[in-house]
Amino acid sequence: MKEADGDSALDRATEEALALFADQRRGTRSRAGAEDRFPDEGAQAPGRSGAGGAEPRRAGPAHDGQAPLAYFPFDEMPVGGGVVDGGRAMGTARAAQATRGPSVPAPAPAPAYDDFPFTGIDDTGADGIDDTGVVQNGKDRKRARDMTADDTPHAPRASHGATSWPAARAVAAAAGDALPAEDRALGDALGQVLAESLVALTDLPSFDTSAMDGWAVSGPGPWKLPPPGAQDVLAGRPGARPLRDGSAVRIATGAPVPPGATAVLRSEHGEVTVKGELLAARHVSHGQDIRPRGGECRQGDELVPAGTLVTPALLGLAAAVGYDELTVVRRPRVDVLVLGDELLREGLPEGGLIRDALGPMLGPWLRALGAEPGEALCLGDDEDALYEALAASTADVVVTTGGTASGPVDHVHPTLRRLGAELLVDGVAVRPGHPMLLARLGPGRHVVGLPGNPLAAVAGLLTLAEPLLCGLTGRVPGEPVRAVLAESVSGHPADTRLVPVSYDGAGRVRPLRFHGPAMLRGLAAADGMAVVPAGGAGRAAEVQVLGLP
């Protein structure tokens, strides 16, 4: 076979491989039937003439040209067992060998998924599907970075047994009741949730107050002023003498308005004559620039309902109406367990070790969600240490990172079984972060298992930890925030996808680069995470946007 003929045959075989993989990815049967499967050893290979010199099969009309390539978003192109590099690398070395002939070397192994820009690999789930949507090959379900072109492509399956993303959020939100109430000083209540309504303890303002610097006047002008040296009415000095009709007195902002005063004339609107009379440069209406008692609220009014997050502004309002303490829902206590022998707590990565990015991030994130996290504890990949830490913890919630899949050092599932925990969510149909979990250790004690890759772990925080903590803190969920996409976003064929986005100044959100499961660069620049439905969302589509601390 000439080299040119071999290349042409390879191109034809590649097109057939693309067509087959596209059919498998869409979950449909191949139009060519059973004969379209990749050949076994010794079988007639596609692209090679059989008896009588018959022409090789071609893909049907639905798969002509570049249609299969257009289907794959760049950051989810099949790898290892699939097609990469524009379709030039075939899915199996056997098919390539049969096509090109014994004298032509097989194509080089497909590049690992991590070699593509702006993406990464998440932990492989218990169903053998990684966060690219590609089913992993072999019992140990190696990550795609370890796969080569010798692996047979598999059609991506739905996440069997995995909970849908909306259902997982709902389960987490309903998993725990609000914790007991406690009284906290105003300075310590920030970020907690009111366990009781905020009711006004007094009228606000509690007396008629001047809204401006100027003169308190009685009746129509001109007004007589007291002799020079007479005391002005100042804030914090009650007991001003009553004003008679036709008289005025200097007054400061916030000072109690003297009895008999009908208005406050602003300094810039009045003029004092040489005879000691006050003239108004414009009309003065009754009650002008006086804040009347009870104008904002009356004693006993409900100002804010229970379930409201305590913000700085709410603290100010509470202080204004007389509170020294607030009755709030107790903060959930959270223990953070960071798993992985490959993690460094300081210094530069070296010798195959990497820096722990989750330990420094999770504490502040959980605190922003209303929790009271302890210092992250690094355990490595030690099953007994994990068991002892979970068994000894008295926290309301334990958050673990890594070890939630089914690899040889993934100890979370076996340890939970050993502790008799109840799995509420075991895998979620979301990318990244599929192998996350939620379990109940006992009454009032929960475990949130996050994947080990940073962005996948954040997906777990937003999917399971945030709604769980929302329920434990008694917070009332707000309406979902929605925004329009400034450009299209590719999607997973079957699962929800969470993508870092930023607002573009026109009310739209734009997806960011560096959104692989192991990356934080995109998240660090993000304003939120867009919830992209299965199959993706086009430009101008409206999507839910999850807020970030």
XYZ file of C-alpha atoms in Angstrom:
549
model
C 0.000 0.000 0.000
C 1.315 3.395 -0.899
C 1.798 5.866 1.917
C -0.753 8.236 0.353
C -3.275 5.412 0.118
C -2.584 4.550 3.733
C -3.181 8.156 4.815
C -6.414 8.275 2.840
C -7.569 5.063 4.434
C -6.653 6.445 7.859
C -8.715 9.551 7.141
C -11.700 7.424 6.188
C -11.324 5.231 9.244
C -10.974 8.317 11.410
C -14.210 9.736 10.012
C -15.953 6.467 10.841
C -14.541 6.518 14.359
C -15.771 10.073 14.814
C -19.216 9.174 13.514
C -19.449 6.173 15.813
C -18.282 8.115 18.856
C -20.753 10.936 18.094
C -23.574 8.395 17.919
C -22.487 6.837 21.185
C -22.144 10.251 22.858
C -25.669 11.171 21.789
C -26.957 7.862 23.165
C -28.325 6.691 19.788
C -27.715 3.533 17.874
C -25.227 3.629 15.016
C -27.032 3.875 11.691
C -24.784 1.228 10.213
C -25.818 -1.327 12.854
C -23.617 -3.873 14.521
C -21.101 -3.862 11.688
C -20.012 -0.333 12.616
C -18.219 -1.489 15.747
C -14.472 -1.217 16.031
C -12.886 -4.430 14.634
C -11.584 -7.199 16.805
C -8.193 -8.825 16.248
C -8.173 -10.455 12.800
C -11.496 -8.907 11.742
C -11.907 -6.861 8.571
C -10.933 -3.292 9.482
C -12.860 -0.293 8.234
C -11.069 1.504 5.448
C -9.494 -1.698 4.091
C -10.913 -3.467 1.025
C -12.345 -6.887 1.606
C -13.134 -9.635 -0.886
C -13.722 -8.238 -4.341
C -12.092 -4.943 -3.416
C -15.294 -3.517 -1.917
C -15.096 0.103 -0.913
C -14.934 0.765 2.846
C -18.091 1.953 4.586
C -18.600 5.696 4.928
C -20.405 7.552 7.657
C -24.016 8.389 6.883
C -25.186 11.883 5.907
C -25.733 12.842 9.526
C -22.014 12.484 10.183
C -20.454 13.944 7.033
C -17.858 16.691 7.152
C -16.981 18.170 10.522
C -20.303 17.633 12.262
C -18.909 15.225 14.880
C -16.127 17.653 15.757
C -18.548 20.528 16.111
C -20.458 18.532 18.717
C -17.603 18.324 21.208
C -16.871 21.383 23.337
C -13.109 21.879 23.381
C -12.784 21.284 27.086
C -14.751 18.030 26.915
C -13.235 16.352 23.835
C -12.937 12.590 24.390
C -9.476 11.521 25.384
C -7.430 8.360 25.581
C -10.096 6.034 24.263
C -11.646 8.680 22.028
C -10.650 11.141 19.337
C -8.334 14.085 19.823
C -6.303 16.577 17.786
C -9.036 17.329 15.272
C -9.781 13.651 14.734
C -6.307 12.662 13.560
C -5.662 10.215 16.423
C -7.800 7.096 16.270
C -9.526 5.439 19.185
C -7.687 2.101 18.890
C -4.218 1.114 17.805
C -5.656 -2.063 16.294
C -7.895 -0.170 13.880
C -5.028 2.079 12.846
C -2.704 -0.892 12.339
C -5.301 -2.682 10.225
C -5.869 0.436 8.136
C -2.283 1.510 7.519
C -0.783 -1.959 7.192
C 1.925 -3.699 9.184
C 4.709 -1.468 7.894
C 3.116 1.773 9.037
C 3.447 2.616 12.735
C 0.317 3.206 14.769
C -0.570 6.785 15.720
C 1.093 8.211 18.790
C -0.844 7.894 22.034
C -3.536 10.515 22.497
C -2.506 13.409 24.730
C -3.777 13.313 28.283
C -6.776 15.440 29.126
C -4.662 17.716 31.292
C -2.654 18.670 28.182
C -5.565 20.623 26.793
C -5.613 24.291 27.880
C -8.151 25.657 30.367
C -9.301 22.298 31.750
C -8.415 19.647 34.290
C -9.496 16.296 35.611
C -11.767 15.684 38.542
C -11.974 12.587 40.670
C -13.516 9.627 38.927
C -16.837 8.672 40.398
C -18.026 5.314 41.561
C -19.729 4.811 38.186
C -16.419 5.087 36.369
C -17.204 8.379 34.643
C -14.795 11.237 35.160
C -15.712 14.901 34.997
C -15.135 15.031 31.250
C -18.082 12.696 30.811
C -15.819 9.900 29.518
C -16.204 6.421 30.976
C -12.886 5.261 32.368
C -11.398 1.939 31.276
C -10.369 -0.912 33.573
C -11.321 -2.008 37.050
C -9.227 0.644 38.699
C -10.892 3.328 36.526
C -7.721 5.241 35.901
C -7.966 8.927 35.256
C -7.944 10.098 31.654
C -4.393 11.377 32.012
C -3.237 7.730 32.201
C -5.161 6.593 29.150
C -3.637 6.131 25.672
C -4.881 5.565 22.156
C -4.872 1.831 22.810
C -7.998 2.171 24.940
C -11.306 1.467 23.290
C -13.707 4.455 23.319
C -16.812 4.087 25.441
C -20.043 5.983 25.076
C -20.484 8.311 28.061
C -23.243 7.053 30.292
C -25.573 8.960 32.511
C -24.274 9.143 36.058
C -25.919 5.913 37.208
C -27.045 6.186 40.792
C -26.046 9.834 41.009
C -28.539 12.350 42.313
C -29.534 15.173 39.999
C -28.061 18.547 40.910
C -31.381 20.208 41.906
C -32.425 17.137 43.910
C -29.074 17.013 45.709
C -29.448 20.654 46.737
C -32.974 19.979 47.992
C -31.874 16.937 50.027
C -29.042 18.935 51.599
C -31.352 21.829 52.458
C -33.795 19.504 54.215
C -31.157 17.361 55.947
C -30.931 19.356 59.161
C -33.200 21.538 61.273
C -32.157 24.928 62.537
C -29.820 24.708 65.507
C -30.829 26.038 68.979
C -30.979 29.780 69.585
C -28.506 31.738 71.671
C -28.092 35.348 72.760
C -25.079 37.104 71.324
C -23.792 40.618 71.909
C -24.287 42.884 68.922
C -20.604 42.793 68.091
C -20.620 38.980 67.959
C -23.822 38.425 66.013
C -22.659 39.497 62.558
C -23.254 36.804 59.959
C -25.666 34.804 62.100
C -29.381 34.469 61.559
C -32.121 35.960 63.702
C -33.942 33.278 65.670
C -36.657 35.780 66.606
C -38.151 38.766 64.885
C -36.518 42.111 65.587
C -39.208 44.155 67.359
C -38.742 47.856 68.122
C -38.144 48.465 71.827
C -38.868 52.181 71.452
C -40.170 54.771 69.028
C -37.621 55.814 66.426
C -36.819 58.655 66.717
C -37.758 58.642 70.358
C -38.361 62.423 70.297
C -38.890 65.178 67.742
C -35.452 65.830 66.274
C -33.927 68.576 64.162
C -32.868 67.280 60.752
C -30.602 70.237 60.008
C -28.398 72.892 61.555
C -30.302 76.193 61.721
C -33.014 77.746 63.858
C -36.038 76.225 65.550
C -38.867 78.686 64.821
C -42.400 79.110 66.140
C -45.119 80.457 63.880
C -44.613 82.698 60.845
C -41.586 85.049 60.620
C -39.892 87.280 61.132
C -38.757 85.809 64.473
C -37.128 87.327 67.502
C -33.874 85.784 68.656
C -32.771 85.552 72.284
C -30.072 87.961 73.511
C -26.478 87.178 72.530
C -24.934 84.549 74.797
C -28.179 82.637 75.248
C -27.693 78.875 75.157
C -28.227 77.143 71.795
C -30.127 73.848 71.539
C -27.529 71.129 71.006
C -27.694 67.359 70.471
C -27.510 65.410 73.697
C -28.722 68.330 75.842
C -32.403 67.956 76.653
C -34.505 70.482 78.515
C -34.740 73.285 75.943
C -37.174 75.997 76.940
C -40.496 76.180 75.092
C -40.683 78.645 72.213
C -43.333 81.326 72.121
C -45.019 82.296 68.877
C -42.763 84.580 66.803
C -39.507 83.501 68.475
C -36.557 81.349 67.344
C -33.446 79.735 68.785
C -30.269 78.255 67.271
C -30.421 74.427 66.956
C -28.027 71.681 65.839
C -28.741 68.556 63.805
C -30.011 65.751 66.048
C -31.009 68.056 68.896
C -34.476 67.730 70.445
C -36.865 70.274 68.999
C -38.117 72.658 71.727
C -41.785 72.491 72.630
C -43.777 75.016 70.609
C -41.440 74.916 67.579
C -43.269 74.560 64.271
C -40.316 74.140 61.885
C -36.546 74.288 61.507
C -35.110 76.955 59.231
C -31.820 75.871 57.660
C -28.769 78.032 58.280
C -28.356 78.780 54.574
C -31.964 79.907 54.271
C -31.999 82.470 57.134
C -30.560 85.950 57.701
C -30.154 87.800 61.009
C -30.712 91.586 60.941
C -28.815 94.151 63.003
C -31.881 94.394 65.201
C -31.614 90.690 66.128
C -34.481 89.511 63.963
C -34.420 86.331 61.871
C -35.696 86.549 58.290
C -36.388 83.629 55.959
C -35.086 83.706 52.389
C -37.829 81.287 51.291
C -41.162 79.953 52.485
C -41.045 77.799 55.617
C -43.703 75.085 55.782
C -45.083 73.592 58.974
C -42.921 70.692 60.230
C -40.104 71.461 57.800
C -36.803 69.671 58.637
C -38.224 68.138 61.834
C -37.991 64.378 62.228
C -41.145 63.579 64.213
C -41.131 61.047 67.028
C -41.994 57.557 65.732
C -41.485 58.618 62.130
C -39.456 55.483 61.378
C -41.159 53.028 63.710
C -43.284 52.773 66.802
C -42.517 50.677 69.855
C -43.667 47.083 69.218
C -43.371 47.247 65.430
C -41.791 44.172 63.788
C -38.794 45.532 61.936
C -37.147 42.369 60.556
C -38.502 38.792 60.512
C -36.817 35.745 61.990
C -34.515 33.993 59.555
C -32.862 37.217 58.420
C -29.094 37.312 58.112
C -27.498 39.755 60.542
C -25.723 42.372 58.457
C -23.885 45.525 59.565
C -26.968 47.580 58.699
C -29.204 45.305 60.787
C -26.808 45.698 63.726
C -27.161 49.459 63.407
C -30.948 49.255 63.357
C -30.979 46.950 66.384
C -28.786 49.343 68.324
C -30.949 52.309 67.322
C -34.087 50.705 68.773
C -32.399 49.719 72.027
C -30.859 46.243 71.676
C -27.636 45.191 73.392
C -27.954 41.529 72.386
C -29.669 39.600 69.634
C -31.241 36.147 69.758
C -29.714 34.258 66.871
C -29.404 30.678 65.644
C -26.214 29.102 66.885
C -23.457 28.839 64.302
C -22.906 25.263 63.090
C -19.532 24.005 64.261
C -17.575 22.507 61.367
C -14.465 20.322 61.371
C -12.408 20.291 58.157
C -10.376 17.168 57.325
C -7.949 17.496 54.413
C -6.985 14.112 52.960
C -4.069 13.277 50.681
C -0.448 12.218 51.090
C 0.583 14.489 48.236
C -0.270 17.762 49.995
C 2.135 20.372 51.358
C 1.021 22.997 53.862
C 3.732 25.524 53.026
C 6.499 26.267 50.564
C 6.829 25.512 46.876
C 5.553 22.265 45.338
C 8.370 19.788 44.791
C 9.154 16.104 44.575
C 5.718 15.171 43.276
C 3.990 17.034 46.107
C 1.540 19.901 45.649
C 0.345 22.715 47.876
C -2.896 22.257 49.745
C -5.231 24.884 48.301
C -8.383 23.703 50.072
C -7.263 24.023 53.693
C -6.681 27.802 53.461
C -9.838 28.304 51.380
C -12.471 26.253 53.181
C -12.340 27.969 56.577
C -13.122 31.493 55.294
C -15.673 30.100 52.843
C -17.513 28.180 55.559
C -17.381 31.204 57.862
C -18.998 33.278 55.120
C -21.789 30.685 55.028
C -22.491 31.241 58.731
C -20.490 28.338 60.146
C -17.843 28.291 62.844
C -15.011 26.223 61.342
C -12.069 24.907 63.274
C -8.539 24.777 61.923
C -8.206 22.364 59.005
C -6.651 19.044 60.016
C -4.412 17.302 57.439
C -4.662 13.516 57.740
C -3.087 12.188 54.554
C -4.434 8.979 53.050
C -4.815 7.101 56.339
C -8.031 5.143 56.802
C -7.581 4.617 60.544
C -6.787 8.300 61.123
C -9.902 9.265 59.182
C -12.013 6.840 61.195
C -10.683 8.171 64.495
C -11.192 11.811 63.447
C -14.786 11.235 62.344
C -15.630 9.123 65.377
C -14.170 11.680 67.793
C -15.636 14.781 66.183
C -18.437 16.548 68.054
C -18.967 19.114 65.286
C -22.339 19.567 63.655
C -20.748 19.071 60.239
C -17.487 17.466 59.142
C -16.181 18.494 55.728
C -13.662 16.180 54.100
C -11.638 16.848 50.954
C -10.609 14.074 48.606
C -11.041 10.335 48.977
C -14.697 10.255 47.895
C -14.238 8.124 44.773
C -13.377 4.407 44.661
C -9.611 4.325 44.222
C -7.166 2.357 46.376
C -6.598 5.284 48.768
C -10.158 6.661 48.728
C -11.194 5.864 52.284
C -14.273 8.018 52.839
C -16.901 5.476 51.767
C -15.400 2.532 53.682
C -15.014 4.687 56.783
C -18.609 5.891 56.635
C -19.785 2.291 56.329
C -17.593 1.372 59.288
C -19.251 4.140 61.323
C -22.754 3.081 60.277
C -23.428 6.413 58.567
C -26.494 6.961 56.404
C -25.685 8.146 52.887
C -28.151 10.849 51.878
C -26.448 11.814 48.615
C -23.853 9.547 47.016
C -22.615 11.200 43.836
C -24.239 14.103 42.036
C -24.860 14.511 38.318
C -22.779 17.681 38.115
C -19.442 18.572 36.522
C -17.034 19.229 38.052
C -17.508 17.538 41.409
C -19.438 14.386 40.541
C -18.045 12.184 43.387
C -19.321 14.379 46.230
C -21.454 12.978 49.036
C -23.602 13.873 52.021
C -24.014 11.487 54.958
C -25.630 11.510 58.388
C -23.378 10.209 61.153
C -26.061 10.495 63.794
C -28.701 12.916 65.069
C -27.534 16.415 64.257
C -24.200 15.244 62.794
C -23.437 15.320 59.074
C -20.501 14.696 56.766
C -20.002 16.541 53.487
C -17.445 14.740 51.332
C -15.853 17.022 48.746
C -13.709 15.906 45.818
C -10.015 16.680 46.081
C -9.647 18.925 43.042
C -10.131 22.590 44.033
C -12.864 23.707 41.628
C -14.639 20.372 42.060
C -14.521 20.911 45.818
C -16.094 24.350 45.382
C -18.836 22.724 43.316
C -19.439 20.437 46.290
C -19.559 23.396 48.660
C -22.177 25.125 46.522
C -24.174 21.957 45.894
C -24.245 20.323 49.344
C -22.512 22.373 52.055
C -24.212 25.692 51.381
C -27.833 24.413 51.444
C -27.065 22.188 54.449
C -25.635 25.132 56.404
C -28.507 27.305 55.248
C -30.908 24.870 56.916
C -28.823 24.501 60.078
C -28.536 28.272 60.516
C -32.244 28.840 59.887
C -31.570 31.055 56.907
C -34.477 31.602 54.544
C -33.301 30.920 50.968
C -33.756 33.822 48.612
C -35.010 33.682 45.067
C -32.432 32.251 42.642
C -30.380 34.890 40.863
C -30.591 34.625 37.097
C -28.600 36.303 34.349
C -28.205 36.201 30.588
C -25.144 34.596 29.047
C -22.952 36.894 26.971
C -21.725 33.883 24.996
C -22.608 30.240 24.637
C -21.343 27.644 27.105
C -20.797 23.996 26.263
C -22.455 21.444 28.462
C -22.133 17.873 29.619
C -24.432 15.516 27.663
C -26.300 14.340 30.770
C -25.208 16.345 33.807
C -25.441 19.894 35.090
C -22.261 21.919 34.702
C -21.010 24.714 37.017
C -18.886 27.329 35.257
C -17.141 30.403 36.743
C -18.545 33.599 35.240
C -18.093 37.340 35.614
C -20.553 40.163 35.016
C -19.736 42.228 31.948
C -21.265 45.533 33.082
C -24.383 45.116 30.952
C -26.201 42.712 33.255
C -24.840 39.665 31.428
C -22.384 37.020 32.589
C -19.413 35.808 30.624
C -17.797 32.383 31.147
C -14.179 32.509 32.235
C -11.192 30.514 31.104
C -9.232 28.214 33.399
C -12.312 26.356 34.574
C -10.899 22.848 34.846
C -11.719 20.842 37.986
C -8.170 21.250 39.313
C -8.008 25.001 38.612
C -8.769 28.039 40.764
C -7.606 30.830 38.457
C -10.995 31.285 36.815
C -12.814 31.074 40.140
C -10.565 33.715 41.687
C -11.689 36.180 39.005
C -15.347 35.118 39.070
C -18.436 36.897 40.349
C -20.428 33.676 40.496
C -20.912 30.181 39.119
C -23.352 29.714 36.256
C -25.558 26.626 36.381
C -25.435 25.253 32.843
C -28.020 22.577 32.037
C -27.169 19.310 30.314
C -26.359 19.910 26.685
C -25.136 23.464 27.250
C -26.689 26.910 26.883
C -26.523 29.307 23.970
C -25.714 32.973 23.841
C -28.482 35.101 25.427
C -29.830 32.080 27.325
C -30.864 32.780 30.906
C -29.119 30.724 33.576
C -29.037 30.599 37.356
C -25.954 32.180 38.907
C -24.713 31.026 42.306
C -23.139 33.742 44.426
C -19.625 33.527 45.854
C -18.330 34.881 49.184
